[in-house]
Short mmCIF file of C-alpha atoms and ligand atoms in Angstrom, two decimals:
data_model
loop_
_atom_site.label_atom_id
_atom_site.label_comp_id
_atom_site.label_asym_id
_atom_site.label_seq_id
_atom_site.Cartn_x
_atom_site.Cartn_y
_atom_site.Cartn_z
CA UNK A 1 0.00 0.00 0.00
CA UNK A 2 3.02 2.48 0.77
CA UNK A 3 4.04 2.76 -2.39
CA UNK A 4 1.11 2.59 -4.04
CA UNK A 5 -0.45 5.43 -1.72
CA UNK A 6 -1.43 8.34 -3.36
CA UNK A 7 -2.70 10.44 -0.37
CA UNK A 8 -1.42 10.29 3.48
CA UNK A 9 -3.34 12.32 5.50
CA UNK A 10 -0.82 12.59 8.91
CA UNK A 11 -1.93 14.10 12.26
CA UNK A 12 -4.55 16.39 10.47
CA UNK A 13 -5.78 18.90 13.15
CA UNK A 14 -8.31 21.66 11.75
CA UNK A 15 -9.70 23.85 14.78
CA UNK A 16 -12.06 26.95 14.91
CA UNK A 17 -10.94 29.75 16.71
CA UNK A 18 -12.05 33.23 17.89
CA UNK A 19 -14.60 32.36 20.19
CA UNK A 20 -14.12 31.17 24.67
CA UNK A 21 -12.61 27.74 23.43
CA UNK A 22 -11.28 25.87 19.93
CA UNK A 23 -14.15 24.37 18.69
CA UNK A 24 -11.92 21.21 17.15
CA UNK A 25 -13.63 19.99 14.30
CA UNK A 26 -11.15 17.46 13.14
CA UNK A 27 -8.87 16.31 15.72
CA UNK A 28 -5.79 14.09 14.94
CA UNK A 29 -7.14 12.56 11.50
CA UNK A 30 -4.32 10.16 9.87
CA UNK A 31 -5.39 7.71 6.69
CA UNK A 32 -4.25 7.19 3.28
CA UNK A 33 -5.43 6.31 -0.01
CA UNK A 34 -4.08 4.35 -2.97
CA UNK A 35 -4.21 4.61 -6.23
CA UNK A 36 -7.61 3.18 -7.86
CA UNK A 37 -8.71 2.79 -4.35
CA UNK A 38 -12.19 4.29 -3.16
CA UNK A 39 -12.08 5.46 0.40
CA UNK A 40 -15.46 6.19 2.50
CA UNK A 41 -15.49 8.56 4.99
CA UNK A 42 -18.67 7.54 7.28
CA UNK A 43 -20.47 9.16 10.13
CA UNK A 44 -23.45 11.28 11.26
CA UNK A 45 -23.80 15.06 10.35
CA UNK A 46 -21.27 17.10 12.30
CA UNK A 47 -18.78 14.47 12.71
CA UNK A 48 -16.00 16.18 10.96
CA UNK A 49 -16.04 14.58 7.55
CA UNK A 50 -16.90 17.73 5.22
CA UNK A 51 -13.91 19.58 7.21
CA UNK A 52 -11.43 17.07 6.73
CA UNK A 53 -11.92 16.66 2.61
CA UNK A 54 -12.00 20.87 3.01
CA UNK A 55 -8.75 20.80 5.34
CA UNK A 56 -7.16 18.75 2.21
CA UNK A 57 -8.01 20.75 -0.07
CA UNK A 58 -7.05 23.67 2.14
CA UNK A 59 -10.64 25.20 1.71
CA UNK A 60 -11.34 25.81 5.47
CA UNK A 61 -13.17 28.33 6.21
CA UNK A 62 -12.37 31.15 8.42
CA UNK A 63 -12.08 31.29 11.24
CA UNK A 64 -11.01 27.88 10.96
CA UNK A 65 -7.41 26.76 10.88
CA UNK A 66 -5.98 23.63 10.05
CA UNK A 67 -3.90 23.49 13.13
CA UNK A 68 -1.01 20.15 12.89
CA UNK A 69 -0.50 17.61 10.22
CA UNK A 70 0.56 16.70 7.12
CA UNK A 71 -1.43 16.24 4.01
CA UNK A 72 1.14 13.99 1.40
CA UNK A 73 -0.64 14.25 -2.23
CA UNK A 74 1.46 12.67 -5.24
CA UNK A 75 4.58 13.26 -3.05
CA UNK A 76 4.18 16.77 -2.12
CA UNK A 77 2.60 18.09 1.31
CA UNK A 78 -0.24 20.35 0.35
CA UNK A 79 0.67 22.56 3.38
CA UNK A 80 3.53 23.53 2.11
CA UNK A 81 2.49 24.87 -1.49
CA UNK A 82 1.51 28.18 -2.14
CA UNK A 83 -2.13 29.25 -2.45
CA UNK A 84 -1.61 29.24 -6.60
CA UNK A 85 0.35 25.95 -6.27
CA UNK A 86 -2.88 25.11 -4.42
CA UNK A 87 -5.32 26.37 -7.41
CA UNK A 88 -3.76 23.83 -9.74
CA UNK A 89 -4.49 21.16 -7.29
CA UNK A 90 -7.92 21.85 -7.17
CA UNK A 91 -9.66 21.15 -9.60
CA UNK A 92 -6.27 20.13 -12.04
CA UNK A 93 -5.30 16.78 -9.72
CA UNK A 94 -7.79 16.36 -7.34
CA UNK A 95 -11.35 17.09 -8.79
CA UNK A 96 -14.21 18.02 -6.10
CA UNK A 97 -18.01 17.07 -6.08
CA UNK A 98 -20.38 18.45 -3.98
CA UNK A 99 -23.84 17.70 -2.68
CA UNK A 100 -25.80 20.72 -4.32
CA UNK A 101 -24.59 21.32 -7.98
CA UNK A 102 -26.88 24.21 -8.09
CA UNK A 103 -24.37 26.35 -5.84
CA UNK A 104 -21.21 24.70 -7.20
CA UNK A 105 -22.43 26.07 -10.74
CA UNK A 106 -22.48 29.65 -11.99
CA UNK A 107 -25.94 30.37 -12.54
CA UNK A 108 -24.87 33.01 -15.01
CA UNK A 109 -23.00 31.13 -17.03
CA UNK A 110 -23.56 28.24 -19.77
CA UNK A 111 -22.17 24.58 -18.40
CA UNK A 112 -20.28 24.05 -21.76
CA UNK A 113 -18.32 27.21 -20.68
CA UNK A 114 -18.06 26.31 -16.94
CA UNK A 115 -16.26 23.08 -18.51
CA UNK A 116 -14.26 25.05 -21.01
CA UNK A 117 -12.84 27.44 -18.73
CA UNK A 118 -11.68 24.36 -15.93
CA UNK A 119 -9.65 23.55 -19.48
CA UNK A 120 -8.17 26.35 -20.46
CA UNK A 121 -7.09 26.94 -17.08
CA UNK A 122 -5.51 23.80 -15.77
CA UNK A 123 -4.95 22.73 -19.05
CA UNK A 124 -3.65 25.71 -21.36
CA UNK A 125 -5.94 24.62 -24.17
CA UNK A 126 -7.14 26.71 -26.46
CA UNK A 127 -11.07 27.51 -26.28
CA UNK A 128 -11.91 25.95 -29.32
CA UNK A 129 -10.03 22.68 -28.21
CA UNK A 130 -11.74 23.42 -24.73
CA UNK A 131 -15.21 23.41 -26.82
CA UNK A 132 -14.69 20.43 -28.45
CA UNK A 133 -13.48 18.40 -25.45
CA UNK A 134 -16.27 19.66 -22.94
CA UNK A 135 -18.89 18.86 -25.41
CA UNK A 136 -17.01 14.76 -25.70
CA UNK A 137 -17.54 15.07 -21.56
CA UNK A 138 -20.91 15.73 -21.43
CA UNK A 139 -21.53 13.23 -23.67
CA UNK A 140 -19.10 10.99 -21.40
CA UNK A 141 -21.21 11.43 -18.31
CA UNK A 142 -23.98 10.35 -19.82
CA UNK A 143 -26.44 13.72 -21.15
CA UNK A 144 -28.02 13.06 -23.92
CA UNK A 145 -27.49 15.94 -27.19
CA UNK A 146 -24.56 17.31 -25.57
CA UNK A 147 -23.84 19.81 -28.39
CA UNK A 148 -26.64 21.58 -27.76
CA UNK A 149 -26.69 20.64 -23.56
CA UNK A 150 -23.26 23.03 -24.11
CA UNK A 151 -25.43 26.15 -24.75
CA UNK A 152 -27.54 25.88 -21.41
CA UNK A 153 -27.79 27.18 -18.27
CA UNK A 154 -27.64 25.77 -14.82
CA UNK A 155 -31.70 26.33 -14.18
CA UNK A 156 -32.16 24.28 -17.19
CA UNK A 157 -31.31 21.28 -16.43
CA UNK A 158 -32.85 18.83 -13.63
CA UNK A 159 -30.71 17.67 -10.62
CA UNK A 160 -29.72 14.75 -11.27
CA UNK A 161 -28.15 16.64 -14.94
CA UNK A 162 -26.65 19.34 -12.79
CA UNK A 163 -24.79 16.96 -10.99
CA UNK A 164 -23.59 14.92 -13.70
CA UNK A 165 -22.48 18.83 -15.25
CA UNK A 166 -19.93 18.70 -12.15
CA UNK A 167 -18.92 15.21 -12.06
CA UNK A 168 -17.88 16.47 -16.36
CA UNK A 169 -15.88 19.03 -14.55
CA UNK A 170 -14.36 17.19 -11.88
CA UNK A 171 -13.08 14.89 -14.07
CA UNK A 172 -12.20 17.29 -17.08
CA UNK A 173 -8.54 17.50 -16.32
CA UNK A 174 -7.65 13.97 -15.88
CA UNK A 175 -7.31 14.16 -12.28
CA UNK A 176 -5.48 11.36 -9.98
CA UNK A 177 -8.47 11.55 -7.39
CA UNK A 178 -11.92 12.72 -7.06
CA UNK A 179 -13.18 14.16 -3.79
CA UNK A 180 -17.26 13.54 -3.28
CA UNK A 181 -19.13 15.31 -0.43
CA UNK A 182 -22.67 13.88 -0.57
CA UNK A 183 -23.07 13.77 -3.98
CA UNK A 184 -26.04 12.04 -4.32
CA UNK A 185 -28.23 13.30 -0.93
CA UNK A 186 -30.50 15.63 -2.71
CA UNK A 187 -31.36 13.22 -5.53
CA UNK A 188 -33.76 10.68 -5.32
CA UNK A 189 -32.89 7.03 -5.26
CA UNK A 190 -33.26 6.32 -8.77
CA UNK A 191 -30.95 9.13 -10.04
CA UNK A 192 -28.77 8.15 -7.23
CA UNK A 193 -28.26 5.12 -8.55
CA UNK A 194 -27.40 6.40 -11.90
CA UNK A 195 -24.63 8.91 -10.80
CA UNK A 196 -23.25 6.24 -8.15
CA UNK A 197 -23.00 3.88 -11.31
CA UNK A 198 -21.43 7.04 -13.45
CA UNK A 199 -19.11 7.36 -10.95
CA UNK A 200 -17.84 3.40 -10.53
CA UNK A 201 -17.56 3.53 -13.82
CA UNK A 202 -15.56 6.69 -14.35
CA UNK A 203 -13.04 5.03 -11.33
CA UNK A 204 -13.10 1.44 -12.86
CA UNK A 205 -11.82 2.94 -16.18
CA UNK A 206 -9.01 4.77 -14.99
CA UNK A 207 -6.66 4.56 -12.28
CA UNK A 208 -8.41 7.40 -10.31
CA UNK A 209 -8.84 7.24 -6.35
CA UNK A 210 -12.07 8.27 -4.53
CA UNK A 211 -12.79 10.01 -0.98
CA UNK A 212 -16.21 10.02 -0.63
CA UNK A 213 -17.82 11.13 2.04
CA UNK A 214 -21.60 9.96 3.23
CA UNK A 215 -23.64 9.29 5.97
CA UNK A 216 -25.60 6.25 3.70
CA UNK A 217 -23.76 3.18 4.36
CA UNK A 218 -25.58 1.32 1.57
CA UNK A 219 -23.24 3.83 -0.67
CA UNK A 220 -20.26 2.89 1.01
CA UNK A 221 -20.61 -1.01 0.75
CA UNK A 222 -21.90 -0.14 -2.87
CA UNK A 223 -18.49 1.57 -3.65
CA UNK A 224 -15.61 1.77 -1.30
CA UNK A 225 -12.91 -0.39 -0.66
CA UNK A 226 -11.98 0.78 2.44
CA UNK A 227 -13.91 2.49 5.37
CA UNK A 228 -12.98 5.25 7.77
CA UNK A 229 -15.76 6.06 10.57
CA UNK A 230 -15.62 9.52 12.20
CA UNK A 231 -17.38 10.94 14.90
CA UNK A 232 -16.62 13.98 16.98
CA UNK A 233 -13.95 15.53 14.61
CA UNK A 234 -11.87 12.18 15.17
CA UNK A 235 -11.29 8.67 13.40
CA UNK A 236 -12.89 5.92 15.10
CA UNK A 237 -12.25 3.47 13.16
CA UNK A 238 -10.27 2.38 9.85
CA UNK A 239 -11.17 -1.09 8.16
CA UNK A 240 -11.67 -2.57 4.74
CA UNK A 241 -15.37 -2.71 3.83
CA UNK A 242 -15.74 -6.65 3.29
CA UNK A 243 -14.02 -7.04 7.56
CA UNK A 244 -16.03 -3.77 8.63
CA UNK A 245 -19.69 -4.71 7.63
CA UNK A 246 -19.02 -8.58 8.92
CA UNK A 247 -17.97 -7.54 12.08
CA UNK A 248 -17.96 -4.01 12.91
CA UNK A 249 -15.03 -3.27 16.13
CA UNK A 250 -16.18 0.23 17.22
CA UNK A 251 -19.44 0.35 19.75
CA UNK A 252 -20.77 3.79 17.38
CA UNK A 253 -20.14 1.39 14.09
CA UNK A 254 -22.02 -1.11 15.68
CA UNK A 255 -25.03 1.45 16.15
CA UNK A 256 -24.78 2.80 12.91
CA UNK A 257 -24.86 -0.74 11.24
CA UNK A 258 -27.40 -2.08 13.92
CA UNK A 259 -29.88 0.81 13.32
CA UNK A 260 -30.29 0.18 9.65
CA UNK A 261 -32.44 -3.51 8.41
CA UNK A 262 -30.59 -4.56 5.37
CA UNK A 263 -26.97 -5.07 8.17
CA UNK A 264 -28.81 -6.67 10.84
CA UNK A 265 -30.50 -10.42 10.77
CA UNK A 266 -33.63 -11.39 10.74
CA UNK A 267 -33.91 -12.02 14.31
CA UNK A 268 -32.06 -8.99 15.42
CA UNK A 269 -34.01 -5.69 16.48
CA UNK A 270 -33.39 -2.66 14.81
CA UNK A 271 -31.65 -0.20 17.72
CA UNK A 272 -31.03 3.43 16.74
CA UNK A 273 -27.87 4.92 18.60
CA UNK A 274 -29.55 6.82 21.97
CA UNK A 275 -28.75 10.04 22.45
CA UNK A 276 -27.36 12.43 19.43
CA UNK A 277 -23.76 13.50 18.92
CA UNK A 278 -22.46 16.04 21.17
CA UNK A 279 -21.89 19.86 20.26
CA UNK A 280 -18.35 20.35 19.35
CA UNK A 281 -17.97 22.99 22.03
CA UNK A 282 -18.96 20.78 24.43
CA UNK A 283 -17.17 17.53 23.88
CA UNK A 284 -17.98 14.91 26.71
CA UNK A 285 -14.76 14.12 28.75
CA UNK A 286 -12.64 11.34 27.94
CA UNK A 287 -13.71 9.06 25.09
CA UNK A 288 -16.86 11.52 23.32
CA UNK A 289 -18.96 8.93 22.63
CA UNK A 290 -19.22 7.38 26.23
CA UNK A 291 -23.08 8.96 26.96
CA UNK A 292 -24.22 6.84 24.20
CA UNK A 293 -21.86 3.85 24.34
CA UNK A 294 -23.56 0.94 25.80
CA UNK A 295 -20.36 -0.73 26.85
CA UNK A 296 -19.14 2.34 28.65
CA UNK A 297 -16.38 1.89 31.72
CA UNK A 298 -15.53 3.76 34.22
CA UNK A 299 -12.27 4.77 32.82
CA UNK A 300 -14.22 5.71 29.50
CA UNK A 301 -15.53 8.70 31.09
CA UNK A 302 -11.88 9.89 32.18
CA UNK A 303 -9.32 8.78 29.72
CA UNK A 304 -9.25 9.04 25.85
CA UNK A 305 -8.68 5.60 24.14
CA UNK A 306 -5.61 5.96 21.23
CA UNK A 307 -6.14 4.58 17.80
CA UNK A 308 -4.48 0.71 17.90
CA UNK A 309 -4.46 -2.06 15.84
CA UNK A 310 -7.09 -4.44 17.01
CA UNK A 311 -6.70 -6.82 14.16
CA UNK A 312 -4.42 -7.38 10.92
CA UNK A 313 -5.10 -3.76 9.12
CA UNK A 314 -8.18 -2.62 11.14
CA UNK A 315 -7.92 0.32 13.22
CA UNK A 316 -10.29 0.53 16.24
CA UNK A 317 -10.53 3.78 18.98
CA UNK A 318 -11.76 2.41 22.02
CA UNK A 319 -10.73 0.43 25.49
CA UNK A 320 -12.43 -2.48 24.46
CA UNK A 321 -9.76 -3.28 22.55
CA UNK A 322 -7.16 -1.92 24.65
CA UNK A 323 -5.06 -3.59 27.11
FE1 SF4 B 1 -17.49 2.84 24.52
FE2 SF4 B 1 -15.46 3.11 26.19
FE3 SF4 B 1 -15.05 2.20 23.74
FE4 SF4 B 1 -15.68 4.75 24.15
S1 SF4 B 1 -13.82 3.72 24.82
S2 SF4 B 1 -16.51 3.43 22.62
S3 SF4 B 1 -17.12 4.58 25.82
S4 SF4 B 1 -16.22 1.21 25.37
#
């Protein structure tokens, strides 16, 4: 995997500050990804997820700050490059999807020319080359008359075309991995479907990687190799898919699998997590998810567990697994 990894993500810290106390919205995130590998990042709303693909990409908003860590991309640490180093990143090697095309689009302008100009910038093409090629995209991800889909605007097309606009963009430069924040959420489950099988199919034809980041973990068993669960702001656990949906190590993966019908038997009762996740701001002491754990200790309460190695290449935060 080492030297086939094409993203480490080392000690990421990304904290908001300005207000009585850091709210720390990522806290201590390490993973990697290969190349060709699809990587899910899993957990409930406010977990972190969104600001760690934002942190990589060096998009944080203010007053956030990403506050320790190293993010290795194709050999180079992103914190290190300049902020126009950083605009040929985005966008030229790593392309980004997001969950509402409608605000990742210029209203104002036609999608033919939204793809042209992602070209001509990363690309140095000429606009009629630009043209030509955007026009070949659409027609790649799948919208039907794309030489005349290259005159419209945003409004006039339905969601589920809007998105596949931006997936055309995201992938217009040939990038080494694709970044996916939701990308599906607002659709419904038969246009899901369709983008989720644009996108496996755009990955299995190219050597691309995938981050993509859900709270569905039908998606993720759908289309990741590897699983990384977050809650809190930190990583609670790091698995391949196939080990993680047979037997699931942390106590909050075991509530997010057991609350769902199609991952538990037929005899088992559906049990929704108690509780809701904690305000950032006011992070429970010692391990964050011990009001809702229902193998909580008394050291739980005190003491924060480390990340360790619970079995052969599956990475498990919690006592239970600690000596
Ligand atoms: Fe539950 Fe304790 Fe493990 Fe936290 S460390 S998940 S509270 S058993």
């Amino acid at each position: 995997m080492e030297d086939n990894r094409l993203l480490s993500v080392e000690d990421l810290s990304t904290f908001f500050v300005g207000g009585e106390r850091p709210v720390k919205a990522v806290q201590n995130v390490t993973f990697g990804i290969g190349r060709g590998e699809a990587f899910g990042l899993v957990g409930e709303s406010g977990c972190g997820k969104t600001m760690t693909a934002l942190s990589i990409m060096r998009l944080v908003p203010i007053p956030g700050r990403i506050m320790n860590g190293r993010i290795i991309f194709e050999h180079r640490n992103l914190m290190d490059l300049s902020q126009q180093e950083m605009q040929q990143v985005r966008g030229g090697r790593i392309g980004m999807i997001f969950q509402e095309p409608l605000t990742s689009l210029n209203p104002v302008l036609r999608i033919g020319d939204q793809i042209s100009e992602t070209l001509i910038t990363h690309r140095g093409v000429t606009a009629r080359q630009a043209r030509e090629t955007s026009v070949e995209l659409l027609g790649k991800v799948g919208l039907d008359h794309p030489d005349k889909r290259y005159f419209q605007y945003p409004h006039q097309l339905s969601g589920g075309q809007r998105q596949r606009v931006l997936i055309a963009i995201a992938v217009s430069c040939n990038p080494s991995m694709i970044i996916a924040d939701e990308p599906t959420t607002a659709l419904d489950v038969t246009i899901e479907d369709q983008i989720l099988r644009l996108l496996e199919s755009l990955i299995a034809h190219s050597d691309m990687s995938l981050l993509f980041i859900t709270h569905n973990l039908h998606i993720i068993k759908r289309i990741a190799n590897r699983v990384g669960v977050m809650y809190t702001g930190r990583m609670v656990e790091q698995s391949a898919v196939e080990g993680f949906f047979r037997e699931p190590l942390h106590p909050y993966s075991r509530g997010l699998l057991d609350s769902i019908p199609e991952f538990t038997s037929g005899t088992k009762r559906l049990n929704a997590i108690p509780g809701s996740v904690p305000r950032l701001s006011e992070l429970p002491s010692g391990c964050s998810f011990h009001p809702r754990c229902p193998h909580v200790m008394d050291r739980c309460r005190s003491e924060e567990p480390m990340m360790t190695e619970a079995k052969e290449e599956r990475w498990v935060r919690c006592f239970l697994y600690q000596n």
